[in-house]
Coordinates of C-alpha atoms in Angstrom, one line a residue:
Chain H
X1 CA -1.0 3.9 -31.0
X2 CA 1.0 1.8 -33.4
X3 CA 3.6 2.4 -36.0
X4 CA 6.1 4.7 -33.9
X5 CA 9.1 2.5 -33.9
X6 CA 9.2 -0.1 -31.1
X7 CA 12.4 -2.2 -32.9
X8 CA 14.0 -3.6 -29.4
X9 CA 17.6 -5.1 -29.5
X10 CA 19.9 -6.6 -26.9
X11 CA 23.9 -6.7 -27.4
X12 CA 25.6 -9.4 -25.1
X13 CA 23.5 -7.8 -21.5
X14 CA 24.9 -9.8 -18.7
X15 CA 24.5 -9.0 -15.4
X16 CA 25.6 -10.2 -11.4
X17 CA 24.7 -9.9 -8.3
X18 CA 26.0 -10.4 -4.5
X19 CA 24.4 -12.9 -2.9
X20 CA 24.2 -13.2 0.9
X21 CA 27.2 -14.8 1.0
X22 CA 29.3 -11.9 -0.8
X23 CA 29.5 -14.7 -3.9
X24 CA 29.4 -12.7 -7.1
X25 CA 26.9 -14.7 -9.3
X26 CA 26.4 -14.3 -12.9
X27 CA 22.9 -14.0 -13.4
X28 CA 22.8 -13.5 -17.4
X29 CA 25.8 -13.8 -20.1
X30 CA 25.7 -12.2 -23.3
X31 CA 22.2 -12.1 -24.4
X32 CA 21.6 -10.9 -28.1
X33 CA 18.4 -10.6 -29.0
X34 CA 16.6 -8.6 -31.7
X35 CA 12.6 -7.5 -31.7
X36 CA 11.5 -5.9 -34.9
X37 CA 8.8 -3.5 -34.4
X38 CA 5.0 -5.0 -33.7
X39 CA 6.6 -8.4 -33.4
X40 CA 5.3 -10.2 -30.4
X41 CA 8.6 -12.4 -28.7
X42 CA 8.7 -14.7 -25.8
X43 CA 11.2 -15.5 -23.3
X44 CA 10.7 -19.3 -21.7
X45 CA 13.2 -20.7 -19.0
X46 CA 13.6 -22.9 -15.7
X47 CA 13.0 -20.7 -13.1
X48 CA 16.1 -18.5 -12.0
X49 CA 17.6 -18.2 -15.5
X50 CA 17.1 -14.7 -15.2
X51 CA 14.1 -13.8 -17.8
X52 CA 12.9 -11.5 -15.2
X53 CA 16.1 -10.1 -14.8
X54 CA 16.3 -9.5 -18.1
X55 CA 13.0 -7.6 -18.5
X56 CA 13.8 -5.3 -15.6
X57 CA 17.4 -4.1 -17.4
X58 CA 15.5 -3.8 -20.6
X59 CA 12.6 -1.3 -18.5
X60 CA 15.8 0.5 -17.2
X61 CA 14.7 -0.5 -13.5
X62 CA 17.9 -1.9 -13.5
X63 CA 21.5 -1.5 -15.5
X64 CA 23.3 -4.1 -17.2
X65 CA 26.9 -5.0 -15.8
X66 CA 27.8 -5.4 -19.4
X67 CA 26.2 -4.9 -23.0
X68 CA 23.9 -2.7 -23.9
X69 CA 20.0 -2.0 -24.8
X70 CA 18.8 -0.6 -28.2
X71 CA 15.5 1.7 -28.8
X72 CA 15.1 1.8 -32.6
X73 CA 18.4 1.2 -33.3
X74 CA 20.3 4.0 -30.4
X75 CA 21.5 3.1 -27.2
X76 CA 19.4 3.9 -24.5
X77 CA 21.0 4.7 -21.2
X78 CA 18.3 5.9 -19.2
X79 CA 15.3 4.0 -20.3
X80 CA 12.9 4.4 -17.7
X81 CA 9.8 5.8 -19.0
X82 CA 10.6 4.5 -22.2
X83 CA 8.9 1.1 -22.0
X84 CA 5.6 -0.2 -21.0
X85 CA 6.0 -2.5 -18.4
X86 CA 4.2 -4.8 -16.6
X87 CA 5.1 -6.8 -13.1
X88 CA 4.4 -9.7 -12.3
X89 CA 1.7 -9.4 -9.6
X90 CA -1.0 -6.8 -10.8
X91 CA 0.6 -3.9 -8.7
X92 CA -2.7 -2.1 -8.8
X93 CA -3.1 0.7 -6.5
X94 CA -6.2 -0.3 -3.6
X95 CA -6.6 3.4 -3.3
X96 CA -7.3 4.6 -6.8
X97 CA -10.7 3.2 -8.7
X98 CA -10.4 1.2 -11.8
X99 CA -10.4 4.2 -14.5
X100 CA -7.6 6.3 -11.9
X101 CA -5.3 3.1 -11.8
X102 CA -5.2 2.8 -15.5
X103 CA -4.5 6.3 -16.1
X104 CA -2.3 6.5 -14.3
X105 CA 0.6 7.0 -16.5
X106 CA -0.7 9.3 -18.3
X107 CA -0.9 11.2 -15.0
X108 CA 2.4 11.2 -14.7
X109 CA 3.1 12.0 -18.0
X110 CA 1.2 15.4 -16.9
X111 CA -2.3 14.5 -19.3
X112 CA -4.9 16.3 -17.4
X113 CA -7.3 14.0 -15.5
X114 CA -10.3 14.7 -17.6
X115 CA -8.1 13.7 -20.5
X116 CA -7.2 11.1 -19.7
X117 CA -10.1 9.7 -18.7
X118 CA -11.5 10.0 -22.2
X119 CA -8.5 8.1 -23.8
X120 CA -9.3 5.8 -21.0
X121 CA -12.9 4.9 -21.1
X122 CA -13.7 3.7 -24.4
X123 CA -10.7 1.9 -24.3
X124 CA -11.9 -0.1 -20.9
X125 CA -15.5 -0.1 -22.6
X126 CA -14.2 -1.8 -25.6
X127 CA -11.7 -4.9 -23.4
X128 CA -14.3 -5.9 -20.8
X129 CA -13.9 -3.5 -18.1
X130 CA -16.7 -1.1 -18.9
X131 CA -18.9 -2.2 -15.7
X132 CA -15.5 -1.4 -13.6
X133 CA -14.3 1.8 -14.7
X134 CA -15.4 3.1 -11.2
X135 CA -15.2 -0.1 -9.0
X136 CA -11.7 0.0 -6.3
X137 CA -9.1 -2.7 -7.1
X138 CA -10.5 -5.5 -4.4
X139 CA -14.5 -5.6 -5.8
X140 CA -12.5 -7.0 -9.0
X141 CA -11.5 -10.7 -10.2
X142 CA -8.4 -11.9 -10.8
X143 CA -8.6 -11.6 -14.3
X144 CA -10.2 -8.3 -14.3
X145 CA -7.3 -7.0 -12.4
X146 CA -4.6 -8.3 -15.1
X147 CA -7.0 -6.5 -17.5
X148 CA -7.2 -3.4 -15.8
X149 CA -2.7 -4.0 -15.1
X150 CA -2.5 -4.6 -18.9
X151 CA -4.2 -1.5 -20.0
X152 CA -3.0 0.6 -17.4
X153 CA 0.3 -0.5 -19.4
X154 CA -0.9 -0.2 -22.7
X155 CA -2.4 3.5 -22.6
X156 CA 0.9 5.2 -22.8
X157 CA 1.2 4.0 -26.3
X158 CA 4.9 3.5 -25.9
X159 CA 5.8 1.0 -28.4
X160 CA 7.5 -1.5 -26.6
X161 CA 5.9 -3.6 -24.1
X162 CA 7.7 -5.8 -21.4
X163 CA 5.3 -8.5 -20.0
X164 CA 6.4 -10.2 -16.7
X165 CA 4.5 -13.5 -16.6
X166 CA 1.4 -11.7 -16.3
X167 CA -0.6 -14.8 -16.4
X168 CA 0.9 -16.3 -13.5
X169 CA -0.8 -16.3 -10.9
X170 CA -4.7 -17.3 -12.3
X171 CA -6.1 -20.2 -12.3
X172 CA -6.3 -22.0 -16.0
X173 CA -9.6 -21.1 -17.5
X174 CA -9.2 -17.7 -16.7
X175 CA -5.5 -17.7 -18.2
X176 CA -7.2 -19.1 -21.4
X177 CA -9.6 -16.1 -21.8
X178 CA -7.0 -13.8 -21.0
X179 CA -4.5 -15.0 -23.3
X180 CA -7.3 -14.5 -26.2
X181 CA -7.9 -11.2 -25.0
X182 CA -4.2 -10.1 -24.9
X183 CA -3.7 -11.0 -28.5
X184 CA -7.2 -9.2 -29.3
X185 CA -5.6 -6.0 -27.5
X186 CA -2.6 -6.5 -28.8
X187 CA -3.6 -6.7 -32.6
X188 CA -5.5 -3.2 -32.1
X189 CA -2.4 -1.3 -30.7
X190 CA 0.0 -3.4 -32.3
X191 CA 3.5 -2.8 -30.0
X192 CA 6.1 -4.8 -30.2
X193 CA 5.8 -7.3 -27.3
X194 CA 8.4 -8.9 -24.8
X195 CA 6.5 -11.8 -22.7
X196 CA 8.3 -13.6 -19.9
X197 CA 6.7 -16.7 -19.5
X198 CA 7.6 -20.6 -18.2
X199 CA 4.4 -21.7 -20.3
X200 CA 5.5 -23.3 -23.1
X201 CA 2.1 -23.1 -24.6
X202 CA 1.5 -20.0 -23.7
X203 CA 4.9 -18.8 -25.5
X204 CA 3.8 -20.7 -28.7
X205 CA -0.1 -19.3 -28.3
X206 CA 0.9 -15.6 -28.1
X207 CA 4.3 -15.1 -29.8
X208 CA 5.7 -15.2 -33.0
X209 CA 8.7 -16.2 -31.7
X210 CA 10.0 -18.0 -28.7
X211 CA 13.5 -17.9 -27.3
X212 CA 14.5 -20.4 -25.0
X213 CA 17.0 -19.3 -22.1
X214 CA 19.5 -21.5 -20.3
X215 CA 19.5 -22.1 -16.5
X216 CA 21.8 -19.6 -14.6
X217 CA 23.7 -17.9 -16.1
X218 CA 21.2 -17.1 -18.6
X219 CA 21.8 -17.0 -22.3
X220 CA 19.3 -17.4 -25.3
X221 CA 20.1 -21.4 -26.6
X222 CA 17.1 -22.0 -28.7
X223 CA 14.6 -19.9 -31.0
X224 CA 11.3 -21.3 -32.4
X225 CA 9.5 -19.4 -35.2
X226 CA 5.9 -19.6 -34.8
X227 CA 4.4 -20.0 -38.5
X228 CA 0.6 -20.0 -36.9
X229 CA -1.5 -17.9 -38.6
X230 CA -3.4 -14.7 -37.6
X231 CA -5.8 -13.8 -36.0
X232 CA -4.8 -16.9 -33.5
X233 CA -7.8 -19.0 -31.5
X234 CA -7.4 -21.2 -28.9
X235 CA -8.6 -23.7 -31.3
X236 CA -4.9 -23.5 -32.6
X237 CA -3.7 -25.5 -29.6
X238 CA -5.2 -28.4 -31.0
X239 CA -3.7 -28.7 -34.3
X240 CA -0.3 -30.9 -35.0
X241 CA 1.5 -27.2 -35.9
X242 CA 1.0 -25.8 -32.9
X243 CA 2.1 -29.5 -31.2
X244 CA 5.1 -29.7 -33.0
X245 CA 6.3 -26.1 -31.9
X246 CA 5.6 -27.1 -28.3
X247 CA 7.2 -30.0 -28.4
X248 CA 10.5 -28.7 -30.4
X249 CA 10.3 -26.2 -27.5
X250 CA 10.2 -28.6 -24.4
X251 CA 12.9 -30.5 -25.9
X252 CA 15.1 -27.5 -26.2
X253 CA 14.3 -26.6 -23.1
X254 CA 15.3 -30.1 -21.5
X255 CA 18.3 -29.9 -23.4
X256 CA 19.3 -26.2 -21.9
X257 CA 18.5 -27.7 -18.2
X258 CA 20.6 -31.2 -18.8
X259 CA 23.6 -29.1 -20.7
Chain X
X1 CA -20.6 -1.1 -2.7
X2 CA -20.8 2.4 -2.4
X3 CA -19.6 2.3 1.6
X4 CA -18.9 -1.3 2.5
X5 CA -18.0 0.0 5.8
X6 CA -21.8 -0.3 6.1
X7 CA -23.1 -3.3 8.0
X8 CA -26.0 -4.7 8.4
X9 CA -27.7 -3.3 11.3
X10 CA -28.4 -6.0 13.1
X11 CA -25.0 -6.5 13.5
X12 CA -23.8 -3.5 14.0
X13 CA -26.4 -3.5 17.0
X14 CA -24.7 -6.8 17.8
X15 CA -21.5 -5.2 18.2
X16 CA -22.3 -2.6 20.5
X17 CA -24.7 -4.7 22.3
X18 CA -22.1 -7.5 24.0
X19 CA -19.5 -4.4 25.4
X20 CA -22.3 -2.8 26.8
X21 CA -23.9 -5.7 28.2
X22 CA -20.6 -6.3 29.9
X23 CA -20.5 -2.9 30.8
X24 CA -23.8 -2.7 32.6
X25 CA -22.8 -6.2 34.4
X26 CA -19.5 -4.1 35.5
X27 CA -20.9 -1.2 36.8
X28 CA -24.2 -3.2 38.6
X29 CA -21.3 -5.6 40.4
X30 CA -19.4 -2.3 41.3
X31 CA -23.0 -0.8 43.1
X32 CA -23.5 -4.0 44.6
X33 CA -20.0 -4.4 46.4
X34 CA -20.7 -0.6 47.9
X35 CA -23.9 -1.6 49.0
X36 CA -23.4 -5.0 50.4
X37 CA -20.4 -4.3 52.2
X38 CA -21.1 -0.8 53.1
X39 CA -18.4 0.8 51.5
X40 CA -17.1 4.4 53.2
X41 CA -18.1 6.6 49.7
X42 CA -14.2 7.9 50.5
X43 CA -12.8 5.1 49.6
X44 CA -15.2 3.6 47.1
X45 CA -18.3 5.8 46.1
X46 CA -21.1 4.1 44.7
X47 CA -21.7 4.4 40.5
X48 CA -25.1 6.2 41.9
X49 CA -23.1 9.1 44.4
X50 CA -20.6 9.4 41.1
X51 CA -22.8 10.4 38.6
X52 CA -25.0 12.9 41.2
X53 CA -22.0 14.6 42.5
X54 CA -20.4 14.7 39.3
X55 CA -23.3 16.5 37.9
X56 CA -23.8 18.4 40.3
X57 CA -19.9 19.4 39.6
X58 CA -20.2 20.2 36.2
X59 CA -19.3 23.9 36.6
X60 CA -16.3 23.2 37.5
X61 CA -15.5 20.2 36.1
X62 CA -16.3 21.1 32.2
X63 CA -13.8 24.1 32.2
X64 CA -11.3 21.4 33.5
X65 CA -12.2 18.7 31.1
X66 CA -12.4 21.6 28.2
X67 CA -8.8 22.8 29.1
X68 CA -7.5 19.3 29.4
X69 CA -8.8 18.6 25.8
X70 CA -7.5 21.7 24.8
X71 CA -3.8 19.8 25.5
X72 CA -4.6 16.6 24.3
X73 CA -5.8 17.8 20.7
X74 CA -3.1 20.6 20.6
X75 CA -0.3 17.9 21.9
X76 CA -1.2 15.3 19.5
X77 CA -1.7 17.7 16.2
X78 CA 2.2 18.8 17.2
X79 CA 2.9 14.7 17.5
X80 CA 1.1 13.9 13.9
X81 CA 2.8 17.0 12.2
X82 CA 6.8 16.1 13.5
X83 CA 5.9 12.3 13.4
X84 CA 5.2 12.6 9.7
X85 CA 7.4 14.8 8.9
X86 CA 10.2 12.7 10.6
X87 CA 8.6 9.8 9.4
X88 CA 8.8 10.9 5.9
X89 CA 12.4 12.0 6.1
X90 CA 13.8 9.1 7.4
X91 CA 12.2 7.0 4.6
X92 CA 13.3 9.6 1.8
X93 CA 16.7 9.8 3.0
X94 CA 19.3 6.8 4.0
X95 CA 21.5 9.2 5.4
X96 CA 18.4 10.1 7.9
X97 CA 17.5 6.6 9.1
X98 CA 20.9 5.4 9.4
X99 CA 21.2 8.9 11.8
X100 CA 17.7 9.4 13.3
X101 CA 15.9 5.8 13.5
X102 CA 18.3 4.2 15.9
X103 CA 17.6 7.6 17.9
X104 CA 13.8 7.5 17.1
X105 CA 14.2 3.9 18.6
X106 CA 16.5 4.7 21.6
X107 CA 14.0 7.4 22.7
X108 CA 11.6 5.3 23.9
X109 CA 13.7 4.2 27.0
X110 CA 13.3 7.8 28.4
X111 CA 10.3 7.5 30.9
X112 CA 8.5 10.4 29.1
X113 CA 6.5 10.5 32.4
X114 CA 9.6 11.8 34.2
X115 CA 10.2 14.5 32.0
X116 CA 7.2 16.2 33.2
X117 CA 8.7 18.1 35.8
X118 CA 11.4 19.0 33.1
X119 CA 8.8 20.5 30.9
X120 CA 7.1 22.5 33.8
X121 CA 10.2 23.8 34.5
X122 CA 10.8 25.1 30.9
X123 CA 7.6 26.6 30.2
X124 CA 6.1 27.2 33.2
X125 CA 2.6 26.4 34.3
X126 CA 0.2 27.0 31.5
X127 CA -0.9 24.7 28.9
X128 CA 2.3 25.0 26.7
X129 CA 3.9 22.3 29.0
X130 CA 1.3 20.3 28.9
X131 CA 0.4 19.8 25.1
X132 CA 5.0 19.7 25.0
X133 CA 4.7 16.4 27.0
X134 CA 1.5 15.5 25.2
X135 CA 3.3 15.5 21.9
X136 CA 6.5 13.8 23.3
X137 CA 4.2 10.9 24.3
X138 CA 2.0 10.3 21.5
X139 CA 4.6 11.0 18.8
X140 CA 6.6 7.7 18.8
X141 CA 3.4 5.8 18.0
X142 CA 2.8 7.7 15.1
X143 CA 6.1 7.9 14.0
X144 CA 6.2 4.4 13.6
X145 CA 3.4 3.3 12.5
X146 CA 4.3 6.0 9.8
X147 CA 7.6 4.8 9.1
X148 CA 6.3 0.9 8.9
X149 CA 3.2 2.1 6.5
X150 CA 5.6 3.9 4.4
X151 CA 7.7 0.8 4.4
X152 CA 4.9 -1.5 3.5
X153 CA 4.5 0.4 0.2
X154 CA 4.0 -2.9 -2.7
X155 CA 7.1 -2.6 -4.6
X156 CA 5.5 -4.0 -7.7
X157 CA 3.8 -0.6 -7.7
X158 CA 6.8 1.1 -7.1
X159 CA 8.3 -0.7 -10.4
X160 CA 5.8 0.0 -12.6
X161 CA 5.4 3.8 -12.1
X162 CA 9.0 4.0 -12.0
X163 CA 9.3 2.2 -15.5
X164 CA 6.4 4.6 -16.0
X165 CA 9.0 7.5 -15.4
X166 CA 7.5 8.5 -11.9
X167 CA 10.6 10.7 -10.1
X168 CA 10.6 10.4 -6.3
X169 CA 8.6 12.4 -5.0
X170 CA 5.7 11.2 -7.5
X171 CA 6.4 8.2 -6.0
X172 CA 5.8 9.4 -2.4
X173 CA 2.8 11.0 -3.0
X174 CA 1.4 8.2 -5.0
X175 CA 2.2 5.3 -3.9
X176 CA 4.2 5.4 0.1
X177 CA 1.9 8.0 1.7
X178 CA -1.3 6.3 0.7
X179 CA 0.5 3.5 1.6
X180 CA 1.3 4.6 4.8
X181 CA -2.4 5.4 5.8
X182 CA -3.9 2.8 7.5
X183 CA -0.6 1.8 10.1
X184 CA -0.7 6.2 10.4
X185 CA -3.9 5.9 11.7
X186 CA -3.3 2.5 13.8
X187 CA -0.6 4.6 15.3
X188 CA -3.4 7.5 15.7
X189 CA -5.2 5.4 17.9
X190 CA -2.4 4.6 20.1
X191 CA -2.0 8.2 20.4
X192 CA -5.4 9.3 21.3
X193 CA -5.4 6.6 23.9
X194 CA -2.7 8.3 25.4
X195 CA -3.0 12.1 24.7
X196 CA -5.6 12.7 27.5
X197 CA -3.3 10.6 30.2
X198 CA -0.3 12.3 29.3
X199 CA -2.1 15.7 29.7
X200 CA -3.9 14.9 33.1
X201 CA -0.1 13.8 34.2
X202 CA 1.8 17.2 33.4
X203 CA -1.5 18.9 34.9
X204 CA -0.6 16.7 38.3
X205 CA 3.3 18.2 38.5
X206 CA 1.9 21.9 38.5
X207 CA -1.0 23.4 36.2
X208 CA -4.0 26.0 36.8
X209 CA -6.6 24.5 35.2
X210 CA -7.5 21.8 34.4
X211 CA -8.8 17.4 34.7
X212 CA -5.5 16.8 37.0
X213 CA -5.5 20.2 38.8
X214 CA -9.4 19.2 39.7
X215 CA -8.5 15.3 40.2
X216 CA -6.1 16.8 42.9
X217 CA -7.9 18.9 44.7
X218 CA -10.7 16.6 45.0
X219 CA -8.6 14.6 46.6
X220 CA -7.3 16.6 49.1
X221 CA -10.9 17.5 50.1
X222 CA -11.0 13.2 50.2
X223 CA -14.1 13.8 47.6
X224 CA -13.4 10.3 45.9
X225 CA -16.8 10.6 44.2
X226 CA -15.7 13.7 42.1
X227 CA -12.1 12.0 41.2
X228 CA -14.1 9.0 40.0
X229 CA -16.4 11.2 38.2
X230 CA -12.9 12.7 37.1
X231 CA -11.9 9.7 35.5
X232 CA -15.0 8.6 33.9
X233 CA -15.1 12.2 31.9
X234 CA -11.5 11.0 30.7
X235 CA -12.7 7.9 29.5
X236 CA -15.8 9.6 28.0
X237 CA -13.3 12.1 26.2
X238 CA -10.8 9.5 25.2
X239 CA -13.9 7.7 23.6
X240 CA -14.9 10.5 21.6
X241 CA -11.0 11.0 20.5
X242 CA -11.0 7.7 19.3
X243 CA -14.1 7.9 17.4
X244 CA -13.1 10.9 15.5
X245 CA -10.3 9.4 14.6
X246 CA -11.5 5.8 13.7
X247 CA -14.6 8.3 11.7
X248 CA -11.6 10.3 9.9
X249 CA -9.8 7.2 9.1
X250 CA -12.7 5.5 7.5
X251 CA -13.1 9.1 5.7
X252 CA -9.5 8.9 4.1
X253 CA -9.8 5.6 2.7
X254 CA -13.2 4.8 1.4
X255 CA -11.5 2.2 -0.6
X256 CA -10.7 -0.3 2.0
X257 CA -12.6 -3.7 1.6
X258 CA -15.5 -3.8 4.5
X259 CA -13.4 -6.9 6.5
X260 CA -10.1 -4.8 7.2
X261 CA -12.2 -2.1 8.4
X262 CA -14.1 -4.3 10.6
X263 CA -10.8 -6.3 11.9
X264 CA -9.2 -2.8 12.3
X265 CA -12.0 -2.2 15.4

């Protein structure tokens, strides 16, 4: 599931809505951003900026009102189906067991049930969900959910993945374990990763680099390399490296709110 | 896990226990109001004289009760196809709720009640009519509950499998109907409630057969023991229509957690 591609770049998207009102607002203006293929990027900004926004015109659920969106290098008009995407709340279907929810793209892809279950299984065996292949969505955690969500993603092997703050909603510890285990998961299928996040740790933790956005309307301001080796523990958060980036980052990030 | 509709049966036999306690206490207050006051069994026959008579009815009353069942079932499987089907439409298609839902709405200020005569009048005096106004008065409930599950859909879900490259109608099947189920069958109930009313009702403007052709005549012959016996096999049947369904609906969606199905009774 790795090396097809995956290189991801952005050439001045904005976009606007109508608000209630019938005010045009400018949600996003001229964001250029480049992802080179396997490289793990993260998107941190005050709340409204738009990262979301951004995410969702990159998965093609919505257009751009200017700019455009690269796959390897071509523009990509239609780009729905293209990207692996993941929403912010779980969006797991009650209805379908563990194993059918994270199939279920390859359902629709037309994989035959039975194969896809084997492409499934060891794959849930191997990132903790083995005792849940057949379990429905409620007899889960929260963090077995976002496991099961992230998988569910990750089958289709497409090469880029869009993360909506997955990690939002749980509780600390269990955003701790999940964050090892994404980068686990992530180093075995090795896509090139887009992660909306407002967790400055959690951007420096996961990503090689971080991108800092501006309040409404959103633009890219700031960019942090991370220089952490991998493999990464959560041990990292405690040396000065891994302070320093954080702490570059929540200035730049002050400094994009007061500008 | 494997059926967490399951309780434990203690209290399951708590919650059938307290309704028919209450129950009993009804129908013991109801004998002793006859018997104190010494009721004419015209007006108000004993629960005793009911069930004796009634039985001793039941050659003509189950061919009644049978064809009155007939309608209900027939009436509301016409209601659950058009309802969905309508239901469906109007979701798919903005052009079809911006036309139909204000008229789906609008309808339900026509006493379906009064149209009975209507409908006898179009298709005379067998059971067509009857499972027509059936249908007409179960259908709205469905409809909407329908229309609201279908709404209710998580759009997160919708997102992802759209992202996922899911077209439209992969979309409908896979995520709106299943959706949809559990206000569908909300809506069921509602209907059942109804179905055997609504058939007894046309049966009253003009029918051969039938729980309101036998209500009737029992009346005329002032036999007020055999119209109560009437309604109690309505109830009965009702009960049994409801159970079906609430067994169906727990059939189509094993995977509800055990607490909505319990809050759903």
């Amino acid at each position: 599931m790795s090396g097809r591609g995956g290189e991801l770049e952005l050439r001045g998207v904005a976009q606007t809505f109508t608000d209630r009102g019938g005010q045009v607002v400018e949600a996003l203006e001229g964001v250029d951003l480049l992802a080179r293929p396997g490289e793990f990027v993260a998107l941190i900004g005050p709340s409204g900026c738009g990262k979301s926004t951004l995410l969702r015109i990159v998965a093609g659920l919505e257009q751009p009102a200017a700019g455009e969106v690269l796959l390897d290098g071509a523009v990509a008009g239609d780009r729905l189906g293209r990207c692996a995407f993941m929403p912010q709340r779980d969006g797991l279907l009650p209805w379908r067991r563990v194993i059918d929810n994270v199939t279920i793209g390859l359902e629709l892809e037309g994989v035959p049930r039975e194969q896809a279950r084997e492409r499934a299984l060891p794959l849930l065996e191997r990132f903790g969900l083995g005792e849940f292949t057949g379990s429905w969505p409620w007899q889960l955690s929260g963090g077995m959910r976002h496991r099961a969500a992230f998988l569910r993603t990750a089958i289709t092997g497409r090469p880029v993945m869009l993360l909506d703050e997955p990690f939002g909603a749980l509780d600390g510890i269990t955003r701790a374990e999940l964050q090892q285990w994404l980068l686990d998961v992530w180093r075995e299928i090795g896509a090139t990763v887009l992660l909306v996040t407002h967790d400055v740790s959690e951007a420096v933790f996961l990503a090689d680099r971080v991108l800092v956005m501006s309040p409404r309307p959103g633009r890219i301001v700031a960019e942090e390399r991370v220089a952490l080796a991998r493999p990464r523990e959560l041990r990292v958060e405690e040396t000065p490296e891994f302070g320093a980036a954080e702490a570059r980052l929540r200035e730049a990030l002050r400094r994009a709110v007061a500008a | 896990m494997s059926n967490p509709a399951e309780g434990s049966s203690g209290r399951t036999l708590a919650r059938y226990l307290a309704p028919a306690l209450v129950l009993a206490g009804l129908v013991i207050a109801w004998a002793l109001v006859v018997a104190l006051f010494a009721v004419e069994p015209e007006v108000l026959p004993g629960p005793g004289l009911v069930v004796e008579s009634t039985w001793a009815d039941r050659s003509a009353l189950a061919p009644a009760a049978w064809t009155t069942l007939q309608e209900a079932v027939l009436g509301i499987a016409v209601a659950i196809v058009l309802a969905v089907l309508l239901a469906v439409a109007i979701d798919w298609s903005r052009t079809a709720r911006r036309s139909l839902y204000p008229l789906l709405v609008a309808s339900q200020t026509i006493p379906i009640i009064a149209l009975a005569p209507l409908v006898v009048i179009w298709f005379g005096f067998g059971q067509t009519p009857k499972i027509v106004l059936v249908a007409l008065f179960t259908f709205f409930a469905i409809a909407v509950g329908t229309l609201q599950g279908l709404a209710s859909s998580d759009p997160d879900s919708m997102d992802l499998l759209r992202t996922m490259g899911a077209g439209r109608r992969q979309l409908l099947w896979r995520v709106r109907l299943p959706s949809a189920l559990p206000q569908f069958f909300t809506g069921l109930k509602v209907a059942v409630a109804y179905s055997l009313v609504a058939a007894i009702v046309a049966e009253f403007v003009g029918a051969e057969q039938g729980l309101g052709v036998y209500m009737t005549g029992a009346r005329n012959a002032l036999r007020t023991d055999l119209v109560f016996g009437a309604v109690v096999v309505t109830a009965l049947l009702t009960l049994v229509l409801f159970g079906i369904v609430a067994l169906a609906e727990r059939l189509a969606m094993p995977w509800r957690r055990p607490s909505q199905t319990e809050a759903d009774w």
